[in-house]
CSV table of C-alpha atoms and ligand atoms in Angstrom, one decimal:
chain,number,residue,atom,x,y,z
A,874,MET,CA,67.2,95.1,108.1
A,875,ASN,CA,67.8,95.3,111.2
A,876,ILE,CA,66.3,98.0,113.4
A,877,HIS,CA,67.3,99.1,116.8
A,878,GLU,CA,65.8,97.9,120.5
A,879,TYR,CA,64.3,101.2,120.7
A,880,GLN,CA,62.8,101.3,117.2
A,881,ALA,CA,61.8,97.7,117.3
A,882,ARG,CA,59.6,98.4,121.1
A,883,ASP,CA,57.8,101.2,119.4
A,884,LEU,CA,56.9,99.3,117.2
A,885,LEU,CA,55.4,96.5,119.2
A,886,SER,CA,53.8,99.1,122.1
A,887,SER,CA,52.3,100.5,118.6
A,888,ALA,CA,50.9,96.9,117.7
A,889,GLY,CA,49.3,96.8,121.4
A,890,VAL,CA,52.5,95.3,123.0
A,891,ALA,CA,53.6,96.4,126.5
A,892,VAL,CA,56.7,97.9,126.6
A,893,PRO,CA,58.7,99.7,130.2
A,894,ARG,CA,58.2,103.0,129.9
A,895,GLY,CA,61.3,105.2,128.2
A,896,ALA,CA,62.9,107.1,125.6
A,897,VAL,CA,65.7,107.0,123.1
A,898,ALA,CA,68.7,109.5,123.9
A,899,LYS,CA,72.1,110.5,122.4
A,900,THR,CA,73.8,112.9,125.3
A,901,ALA,CA,74.4,112.2,128.5
A,902,GLU,CA,72.3,115.1,129.6
A,903,GLU,CA,69.0,114.1,127.2
A,904,ALA,CA,69.9,110.8,129.5
A,905,GLU,CA,69.2,111.8,132.7
A,906,ALA,CA,66.3,113.9,132.0
A,907,ILE,CA,64.9,110.9,131.0
A,908,ALA,CA,64.8,109.3,133.8
A,909,ARG,CA,63.5,112.9,135.9
A,910,SER,CA,60.7,112.6,133.5
A,911,LEU,CA,59.9,109.1,134.7
A,912,PRO,CA,58.1,107.9,137.4
A,913,CYS,CA,59.9,105.8,139.0
A,914,ASN,CA,63.2,105.4,141.4
A,915,SER,CA,65.1,102.8,139.3
A,916,PHE,CA,66.3,102.7,136.1
A,917,VAL,CA,68.1,100.5,133.1
A,918,VAL,CA,70.8,102.2,130.5
A,919,LYS,CA,70.5,100.4,127.3
A,920,ALA,CA,73.1,100.8,124.7
A,921,GLN,CA,71.9,100.7,120.9
A,922,VAL,CA,73.1,98.5,118.8
A,923,HIS,CA,72.1,96.2,115.5
A,924,ALA,CA,72.8,92.8,117.8
A,925,GLY,CA,72.1,91.5,121.0
A,926,GLY,CA,74.3,89.3,123.7
A,927,ARG,CA,74.6,93.2,125.0
A,928,GLY,CA,74.5,92.5,128.7
A,929,LYS,CA,77.4,90.1,128.7
A,930,GLY,CA,78.9,92.1,126.6
A,931,HIS,CA,81.5,94.3,126.7
A,932,PHE,CA,83.3,97.9,125.7
A,933,VAL,CA,86.5,98.2,123.8
A,934,ASP,CA,87.7,100.2,126.8
A,935,GLY,CA,86.4,97.6,129.6
A,936,TYR,CA,83.8,98.9,130.8
A,937,LYS,CA,81.3,96.1,131.5
A,938,SER,CA,78.2,95.4,130.3
A,939,GLY,CA,75.7,97.4,128.0
A,940,VAL,CA,72.7,97.0,130.4
A,941,HIS,CA,72.8,98.3,133.5
A,942,LEU,CA,70.5,99.1,136.3
A,943,VAL,CA,70.8,102.2,138.3
A,944,LYS,CA,69.2,104.1,141.2
A,945,THR,CA,69.4,107.7,140.1
A,946,PRO,CA,69.1,110.0,137.0
A,947,HIS,CA,72.8,110.8,137.9
A,948,GLN,CA,73.8,107.4,137.4
A,949,VAL,CA,71.9,107.0,134.4
A,950,ARG,CA,73.8,109.9,133.1
A,951,GLU,CA,77.2,108.6,134.2
A,952,VAL,CA,76.8,105.5,132.6
A,953,ALA,CA,75.1,106.8,129.3
A,954,LYS,CA,78.4,108.7,128.8
A,955,HIS,CA,80.3,105.5,129.3
A,956,MET,CA,78.5,104.5,126.7
A,957,ILE,CA,78.0,106.9,123.9
A,958,GLY,CA,81.1,106.7,121.4
A,959,ASN,CA,82.5,104.5,122.7
A,960,THR,CA,82.2,100.7,121.6
A,961,LEU,CA,80.4,97.8,122.5
A,962,ILE,CA,81.2,93.8,121.7
A,963,THR,CA,79.2,91.3,122.4
A,964,HIS,CA,79.3,87.4,121.0
A,965,GLN,CA,76.9,89.0,117.8
A,966,THR,CA,79.2,92.1,116.9
A,967,GLY,CA,82.0,89.9,116.1
A,968,PRO,CA,85.5,90.6,117.3
A,969,GLU,CA,85.4,93.9,115.6
A,970,GLY,CA,82.0,95.8,118.2
A,971,LYS,CA,79.4,98.2,116.9
A,972,PRO,CA,79.3,101.9,117.4
A,973,VAL,CA,76.7,103.2,120.2
A,974,HIS,CA,75.4,106.3,119.9
A,975,SER,CA,72.0,106.3,121.5
A,976,VAL,CA,70.8,104.9,125.0
A,977,LEU,CA,67.5,103.9,125.9
A,978,VAL,CA,67.2,105.0,129.1
A,979,GLY,CA,63.7,103.2,130.6
A,980,GLU,CA,62.1,102.1,133.9
A,981,SER,CA,63.8,99.1,135.5
A,982,THR,CA,60.8,96.5,135.9
A,983,GLU,CA,60.4,93.8,138.6
A,984,ILE,CA,60.6,90.6,137.2
A,985,ALA,CA,59.6,87.6,138.5
A,986,ARG,CA,59.8,85.2,135.4
A,987,GLU,CA,62.3,86.0,132.2
A,988,LEU,CA,60.4,84.6,129.1
A,989,TYR,CA,61.0,83.8,125.6
A,990,LEU,CA,58.9,84.3,122.2
A,991,ALA,CA,60.2,84.6,118.7
A,992,ILE,CA,58.1,84.2,115.3
A,993,VAL,CA,60.5,83.8,112.3
A,994,LEU,CA,60.7,81.7,109.4
A,995,ASP,CA,60.8,78.3,109.4
A,996,ARG,CA,62.5,76.5,106.3
A,997,SER,CA,62.1,73.2,106.8
A,998,SER,CA,58.1,73.9,107.1
A,999,GLY,CA,57.5,77.0,104.7
A,1000,CYS,CA,55.7,78.8,107.4
A,1001,PRO,CA,55.7,81.2,110.3
A,1002,VAL,CA,57.1,79.5,113.3
A,1003,ILE,CA,56.9,81.2,117.0
A,1004,VAL,CA,59.4,79.5,119.3
A,1005,ALA,CA,58.3,79.8,122.8
A,1006,SER,CA,60.4,78.8,126.1
A,1007,GLN,CA,60.4,80.0,129.8
A,1008,GLN,CA,63.8,79.7,130.1
A,1009,GLY,CA,64.0,83.0,128.7
A,1010,GLY,CA,66.7,85.4,129.6
A,1011,MET,CA,71.1,85.4,128.5
A,1012,GLU,CA,71.3,81.9,128.2
A,1013,ILE,CA,68.9,80.5,125.3
A,1014,GLU,CA,71.4,79.8,123.2
A,1015,THR,CA,72.5,77.6,125.9
A,1016,VAL,CA,69.3,76.2,126.3
A,1017,ALA,CA,68.3,75.4,122.8
A,1018,GLU,CA,71.3,73.9,122.5
A,1019,LYS,CA,71.5,71.6,126.6
A,1020,LYS,CA,67.8,71.9,126.9
A,1021,PRO,CA,66.0,71.4,123.6
A,1022,GLU,CA,62.6,69.8,125.2
A,1023,ALA,CA,62.5,72.9,127.4
A,1024,ILE,CA,61.5,74.7,123.5
A,1025,LEU,CA,58.1,74.8,122.1
A,1026,ARG,CA,58.0,75.1,118.1
A,1027,GLU,CA,54.7,76.1,116.8
A,1028,VAL,CA,54.0,75.9,113.3
A,1029,ILE,CA,51.1,78.5,111.8
A,1030,HIS,CA,49.7,77.9,108.3
A,1031,PRO,CA,50.4,81.7,106.7
A,1032,GLY,CA,47.2,81.3,105.7
A,1033,LEU,CA,44.7,80.7,108.3
A,1034,GLY,CA,46.9,82.9,110.5
A,1035,LEU,CA,48.1,82.0,114.1
A,1036,GLN,CA,44.7,80.2,115.7
A,1037,PRO,CA,43.5,81.0,119.2
A,1038,TYR,CA,44.1,77.6,120.9
A,1039,GLN,CA,47.5,77.9,118.9
A,1040,ALA,CA,47.7,81.5,121.0
A,1041,ARG,CA,46.5,79.2,124.6
A,1042,LYS,CA,48.7,76.2,123.4
A,1043,VAL,CA,52.1,78.3,123.4
A,1044,SER,CA,50.6,80.3,126.8
A,1045,ILE,CA,49.9,77.4,128.4
A,1046,PHE,CA,54.0,76.3,127.4
A,1047,LEU,CA,54.9,79.3,129.1
A,1048,GLY,CA,53.8,78.7,132.5
A,1049,PHE,CA,51.0,80.4,132.2
A,1050,PRO,CA,47.4,79.1,134.2
A,1051,SER,CA,44.7,78.7,131.7
A,1052,THR,CA,42.7,81.8,134.1
A,1053,GLY,CA,45.3,84.1,132.9
A,1054,LEU,CA,45.6,83.1,129.3
A,1055,ARG,CA,43.8,86.6,128.1
A,1056,ALA,CA,47.4,89.1,128.5
A,1057,PRO,CA,50.0,86.2,126.7
A,1058,CYS,CA,47.6,85.0,124.5
A,1059,ARG,CA,46.9,88.9,123.4
A,1060,LEU,CA,50.3,89.7,123.4
A,1061,LEU,CA,50.9,86.7,120.4
A,1062,HIS,CA,48.4,87.8,118.1
A,1063,ALA,CA,49.4,91.4,118.6
A,1064,ALA,CA,53.2,90.3,117.9
A,1065,TYR,CA,51.8,88.2,114.7
A,1066,ARG,CA,50.3,90.6,113.6
A,1067,LEU,CA,53.1,92.5,113.3
A,1068,PHE,CA,54.9,89.8,111.8
A,1069,ILE,CA,52.4,90.2,108.9
A,1070,GLU,CA,52.0,93.7,108.4
A,1071,LYS,CA,55.2,94.8,108.6
A,1072,ASP,CA,57.2,91.3,106.4
A,1073,CYS,CA,59.4,90.5,109.0
A,1074,SER,CA,61.9,88.0,108.4
A,1075,GLN,CA,61.6,87.5,112.8
A,1076,VAL,CA,59.4,89.2,116.1
A,1077,GLU,CA,62.1,88.4,119.1
A,1078,ILE,CA,61.1,89.3,122.6
A,1079,ASN,CA,63.6,88.2,125.2
A,1080,PRO,CA,63.0,88.8,127.9
A,1081,LEU,CA,58.9,89.0,127.7
A,1082,ALA,CA,58.5,89.2,131.7
A,1083,VAL,CA,55.9,88.2,133.6
A,1084,THR,CA,56.4,90.7,136.3
A,1085,LYS,CA,56.6,91.0,139.9
A,1086,GLY,CA,52.4,92.5,139.8
A,1087,GLY,CA,52.0,89.9,137.1
A,1088,ASP,CA,52.4,91.7,134.4
A,1089,VAL,CA,53.6,90.9,130.6
A,1090,VAL,CA,55.9,93.1,129.3
A,1091,ALA,CA,58.6,93.1,126.5
A,1092,LEU,CA,61.5,93.8,128.2
A,1093,ASP,CA,64.1,93.7,124.5
A,1094,ALA,CA,63.3,93.5,121.4
A,1095,LYS,CA,64.8,92.4,118.7
A,1096,LEU,CA,62.8,93.1,114.4
A,1097,ASN,CA,64.4,92.4,111.7
A,1098,PHE,CA,62.8,92.7,107.7
A,1099,ASP,CA,62.8,90.8,104.7
A,1100,ASP,CA,64.4,93.5,102.5
A,1101,ASN,CA,63.2,92.2,99.4
A,1102,ALA,CA,59.8,93.5,101.1
A,1103,LEU,CA,60.8,96.5,102.5
A,1104,PHE,CA,59.7,98.7,99.3
A,1105,ARG,CA,56.0,97.8,100.5
A,1106,HIS,CA,57.6,100.0,103.8
A,1107,LYS,CA,58.4,103.0,103.8
A,1108,GLU,CA,58.6,104.4,107.3
A,1109,ILE,CA,60.4,100.8,108.0
A,1110,GLN,CA,62.9,101.8,105.5
A,1111,ASP,CA,63.8,105.7,107.3
A,1112,LEU,CA,64.7,103.3,110.2
A,1113,GLN,CA,68.0,102.1,109.3
A,1114,ASP,CA,71.4,102.9,111.0
A,1115,PRO,CA,73.9,103.2,108.2
A,1116,SER,CA,76.3,103.1,111.2
A,1117,GLN,CA,76.1,99.8,112.1
A,1118,GLU,CA,76.2,97.7,108.7
A,1119,ASP,CA,79.0,96.8,107.7
A,1120,PRO,CA,80.5,99.1,105.3
A,1121,ARG,CA,81.0,96.5,102.3
A,1122,ASP,CA,77.3,95.6,102.3
A,1123,LEU,CA,76.3,99.3,102.2
A,1124,ALA,CA,79.0,99.9,98.9
A,1125,ALA,CA,77.7,96.9,97.5
A,1126,ALA,CA,74.4,98.0,98.3
A,1127,GLU,CA,74.6,101.4,96.5
A,1128,HIS,CA,75.5,99.2,93.1
A,1129,HIS,CA,73.0,96.8,93.0
A,1130,LEU,CA,75.4,93.7,93.4
A,1131,ASN,CA,74.8,90.6,95.8
A,1132,TYR,CA,77.0,90.4,98.4
A,1133,ILE,CA,77.6,89.1,101.6
A,1134,GLY,CA,81.1,89.8,103.1
A,1135,LEU,CA,82.7,86.9,105.0
A,1136,GLU,CA,85.6,85.9,107.1
A,1137,GLY,CA,88.1,84.4,104.6
A,1138,ASN,CA,90.8,86.3,102.6
A,1139,ILE,CA,89.6,85.6,99.1
A,1140,GLY,CA,88.3,88.1,97.6
A,1141,CYS,CA,85.4,86.5,94.6
A,1142,MET,CA,84.1,87.8,92.0
A,1143,VAL,CA,81.4,85.3,90.1
A,1144,ASN,CA,78.4,85.6,87.8
A,1145,GLY,CA,75.4,83.5,88.9
A,1146,ALA,CA,74.6,82.7,92.5
A,1147,GLY,CA,75.4,79.0,91.7
A,1148,LEU,CA,78.5,79.1,90.1
A,1149,ALA,CA,79.4,82.0,93.1
A,1150,MET,CA,78.7,78.8,95.4
A,1151,ALA,CA,80.7,76.5,94.2
A,1152,THR,CA,83.6,78.9,94.0
A,1153,LEU,CA,83.1,79.3,97.4
A,1154,ASP,CA,83.0,75.1,97.7
A,1155,LEU,CA,85.8,74.9,95.8
A,1156,ILE,CA,87.7,77.6,97.9
A,1157,GLN,CA,87.1,76.0,100.9
A,1158,ALA,CA,88.1,72.9,99.5
A,1159,ALA,CA,91.3,74.2,98.3
A,1160,GLY,CA,92.4,75.0,102.0
A,1161,GLY,CA,91.0,78.6,102.0
A,1162,LYS,CA,88.6,80.7,103.0
A,1163,PRO,CA,86.7,83.3,100.9
A,1164,ALA,CA,86.5,86.9,101.9
A,1165,ASN,CA,82.8,87.2,100.5
A,1166,PHE,CA,79.9,86.4,98.4
A,1167,LEU,CA,79.6,88.7,95.2
A,1168,ASP,CA,77.3,87.6,92.2
A,1169,VAL,CA,77.9,90.6,89.8
A,1170,GLY,CA,74.7,88.3,88.1
A,1171,GLY,CA,73.7,88.2,84.6
A,1172,GLY,CA,72.9,91.7,83.5
A,1173,ALA,CA,75.8,93.3,85.3
A,1174,SER,CA,77.0,96.4,82.9
A,1175,GLU,CA,80.6,97.2,82.9
A,1176,ALA,CA,80.6,99.9,85.3
A,1177,MET,CA,78.7,97.4,88.0
A,1178,ILE,CA,82.4,95.3,87.4
A,1179,THR,CA,84.0,98.0,87.7
A,1180,ALA,CA,82.2,99.2,91.1
A,1181,ALA,CA,82.0,95.2,92.2
A,1182,PHE,CA,85.8,95.4,92.0
A,1183,ARG,CA,86.6,98.3,93.5
A,1184,LEU,CA,84.7,97.4,96.3
A,1185,LEU,CA,87.0,93.9,96.1
A,1186,GLN,CA,90.4,96.1,96.5
A,1187,ALA,CA,89.1,98.1,99.0
A,1188,ASP,CA,88.6,95.0,101.4
A,1189,THR,CA,91.6,95.4,103.4
A,1190,THR,CA,91.3,91.6,104.9
A,1191,VAL,CA,91.5,90.4,100.8
A,1192,GLN,CA,94.8,88.9,100.3
A,1193,ALA,CA,93.9,87.7,96.5
A,1194,ILE,CA,91.0,88.3,94.7
A,1195,PHE,CA,89.8,85.2,92.6
A,1196,VAL,CA,87.9,85.9,89.2
A,1197,ASN,CA,85.5,83.2,87.8
A,1198,ILE,CA,83.1,84.3,85.0
A,1199,PHE,CA,81.2,81.7,83.3
A,1200,GLY,CA,80.2,84.6,80.0
A,1201,GLY,CA,76.9,83.9,79.3
A,1202,ILE,CA,74.5,86.8,79.0
A,1203,LEU,CA,77.6,88.8,80.8
A,1204,LYS,CA,79.7,88.7,78.1
A,1205,CYS,CA,84.0,88.3,78.5
A,1206,ASP,CA,84.9,90.7,77.2
A,1207,LEU,CA,82.4,93.8,79.0
A,1208,LEU,CA,84.1,92.0,82.3
A,1209,ALA,CA,87.1,92.1,81.2
A,1210,GLN,CA,87.0,96.5,80.1
A,1211,GLY,CA,84.9,96.5,83.9
A,1212,MET,CA,88.4,94.9,85.5
A,1213,ILE,CA,90.8,96.9,83.6
A,1214,ALA,CA,88.6,100.0,84.6
A,1215,ALA,CA,88.8,99.2,88.1
A,1216,CYS,CA,92.5,98.3,88.1
A,1217,ARG,CA,93.9,101.8,85.9
A,1218,SER,CA,91.7,104.0,89.0
A,1219,ASN,CA,92.9,102.0,91.1
A,1220,PRO,CA,96.1,99.7,90.5
A,1221,PRO,CA,96.3,96.0,91.6
A,1222,ARG,CA,97.2,95.4,95.4
A,1223,VAL,CA,97.0,92.4,95.7
A,1224,PRO,CA,97.5,89.1,93.3
A,1225,ILE,CA,94.6,88.5,90.9
A,1226,ILE,CA,93.0,84.9,89.5
A,1227,VAL,CA,91.4,85.3,86.7
A,1228,ARG,CA,89.3,82.5,84.9
A,1229,LEU,CA,87.0,83.6,81.5
A,1230,GLN,CA,84.6,81.1,79.8
A,1231,GLY,CA,82.0,81.2,77.6
A,1232,THR,CA,80.8,84.5,75.4
A,1233,ASN,CA,83.5,86.4,73.8
A,1234,VAL,CA,86.3,84.5,75.8
A,1235,GLU,CA,88.8,85.0,73.1
A,1236,GLN,CA,88.1,88.9,72.8
A,1237,GLY,CA,88.3,89.2,77.1
A,1238,ARG,CA,91.6,87.1,76.7
A,1239,LYS,CA,93.1,89.7,74.7
A,1240,LEU,CA,92.1,92.9,76.3
A,1241,LEU,CA,93.5,91.2,79.5
A,1242,LYS,CA,96.1,90.6,77.9
A,1243,GLU,CA,96.9,94.2,76.4
A,1244,SER,CA,96.0,95.7,79.2
A,1245,GLY,CA,99.4,94.7,80.9
A,1246,LEU,CA,97.5,94.2,84.3
A,1247,PRO,CA,99.7,91.5,86.6
A,1248,LEU,CA,97.3,89.0,86.4
A,1249,ILE,CA,97.2,85.0,86.6
A,1250,PRO,CA,95.3,83.0,83.6
A,1251,ALA,CA,93.6,79.3,85.4
A,1252,GLU,CA,92.0,77.1,82.5
A,1253,GLY,CA,90.1,75.2,85.1
A,1254,LEU,CA,87.9,75.9,88.5
A,1255,LEU,CA,89.9,74.2,90.8
A,1256,GLU,CA,93.4,75.0,89.5
A,1257,GLY,CA,91.9,79.1,89.9
A,1258,ALA,CA,90.9,78.4,92.7
A,1259,GLU,CA,94.0,76.2,94.2
A,1260,LYS,CA,95.8,80.0,92.6
A,1261,ALA,CA,93.9,81.8,94.3
A,1262,VAL,CA,94.6,79.6,97.8
A,1263,ALA,CA,98.4,79.7,97.2
A,1264,ALA,CA,98.3,83.3,95.8
A,1265,ALA,CA,96.7,84.2,98.9
A,1266,SER,CA,99.1,82.6,101.8
A,1267,GLY,CA,101.8,84.3,99.7
A,1268,LYS,CA,103.2,80.8,98.5
A,1269,LYS,CA,105.5,81.1,95.0
A,1270,GLY,CA,104.7,78.3,92.4
A,1271,MET,CA,101.3,79.9,91.5
B,1079,LIG,P1,70.5,91.2,125.4
B,1079,LIG,O1,70.0,90.7,125.1
B,1079,LIG,O2,71.1,92.2,124.7
B,1079,LIG,O3,71.3,91.0,126.6
B,1079,LIG,P2,68.7,92.9,127.0
B,1079,LIG,O4,67.3,93.8,126.9
B,1079,LIG,O5,67.9,91.3,127.4
B,1079,LIG,O6,69.6,92.9,126.1
B,1079,LIG,O7,68.5,92.5,128.4
B,1079,LIG,C1,69.2,91.3,129.6
B,1079,LIG,C2,68.9,91.9,130.5
B,1079,LIG,O8,69.1,93.0,131.4
B,1079,LIG,C3,67.6,90.9,130.3
B,1079,LIG,O9,67.9,89.3,130.6
B,1079,LIG,C4,67.1,91.4,132.2
B,1079,LIG,O10,67.5,91.0,133.1
B,1079,LIG,C5,67.3,92.8,132.5
B,1079,LIG,N1,67.0,93.8,131.5
B,1079,LIG,C6,66.4,94.2,130.6
B,1079,LIG,N2,65.0,95.6,130.8
B,1079,LIG,C7,65.2,95.9,131.8
B,1079,LIG,C8,64.4,96.5,132.1
B,1079,LIG,N3,63.2,97.4,131.6
B,1079,LIG,N4,64.2,96.5,133.6
B,1079,LIG,C9,64.8,95.9,134.5
B,1079,LIG,N5,65.8,94.7,133.7
B,1079,LIG,C10,65.7,94.6,132.2
B,1080,LIG,MG1,67.6,89.9,125.6
């Protein structure tokens, strides 16, 4: 789960990380009032969306950048007016962008150096890892690609935690003098504590700024939480913002479906994560692109099947649906009933390819046949995938 920058900086600040003064505003008037209350003479106005790359982004109406530095409270108001209610597009939002409902108004910091600092879960070592670079700011992706030696990765033993020598090593790599390690080390320990205590999958501070006055301040913050641990953190769950989520993901979560939206046009309904992955691979191998990963699971009820099928039908990018079920605990006749119920209330708009095997397959096929639904049957896996690809591209001869 993602949260907004203004929420992330509150959490960092409570953990002991210095952040610039500021507050969130939902209207242009509020934004101006916040600016007037800040004891400074230049301000930053930042669009709040669940995506990075805002500085280099643009709004759908052509207005440039989701991060503006301005001199007066009146200008803060003008910028906020442009941003709130607008949609920001960055390289992380996809072409449709994300809606801006609030802005963070803060004091502008005099930056001497922009550093990069993140703590993420590293799959290869199975440990948290600190990722640090002196070349922080808006070009970090380029640094990672072109100058990997400018990035330090320090693996933390989860049982031992961040060791003092590791905090010093990272701080020195970040260019702090050996006489000035206290502030960055304290910050690293605070960020690591937050990462562990809140079950984060990512704490990213980019830029971590060294100010002209020598302070170390988090100017941007992105926190990501492990969904499977959210039940332990009611206070984090409350930070959820549905306006920033893919509506397909929201509908799936409501029905406890394992669903991930993808970019293609073939909707998939499969039981079992392994078969679902194999189905995506086969669609790809047959020259098509899946619109989603959807594992209805072994113990799916008829209502869940109906909800899953409705979800695929409601997705306007879907041009064909491939139902690939290997009946085990989930019986094929129950699946057929769920599909039929979904199609009764919502007549099929696109071709549906069905491959059923396993428990109660005969009853399932019979139910589907008698339903009179215009389904395209398939026996084998590859055959099903090929028929789905042909149907999605509008080819005859299926
Ligand atoms: P994003 O990563 O989404 O582009 P950032 O919050 O990192 O957004 O802002 C982009 C750039 O704007 C930063 O790299 C920094 O140079 C500048 N910036 C951000 N916040 C401040 C601030 N409070 N004072 C001065 N400059 C800032
Ligand atoms: Mg940033």
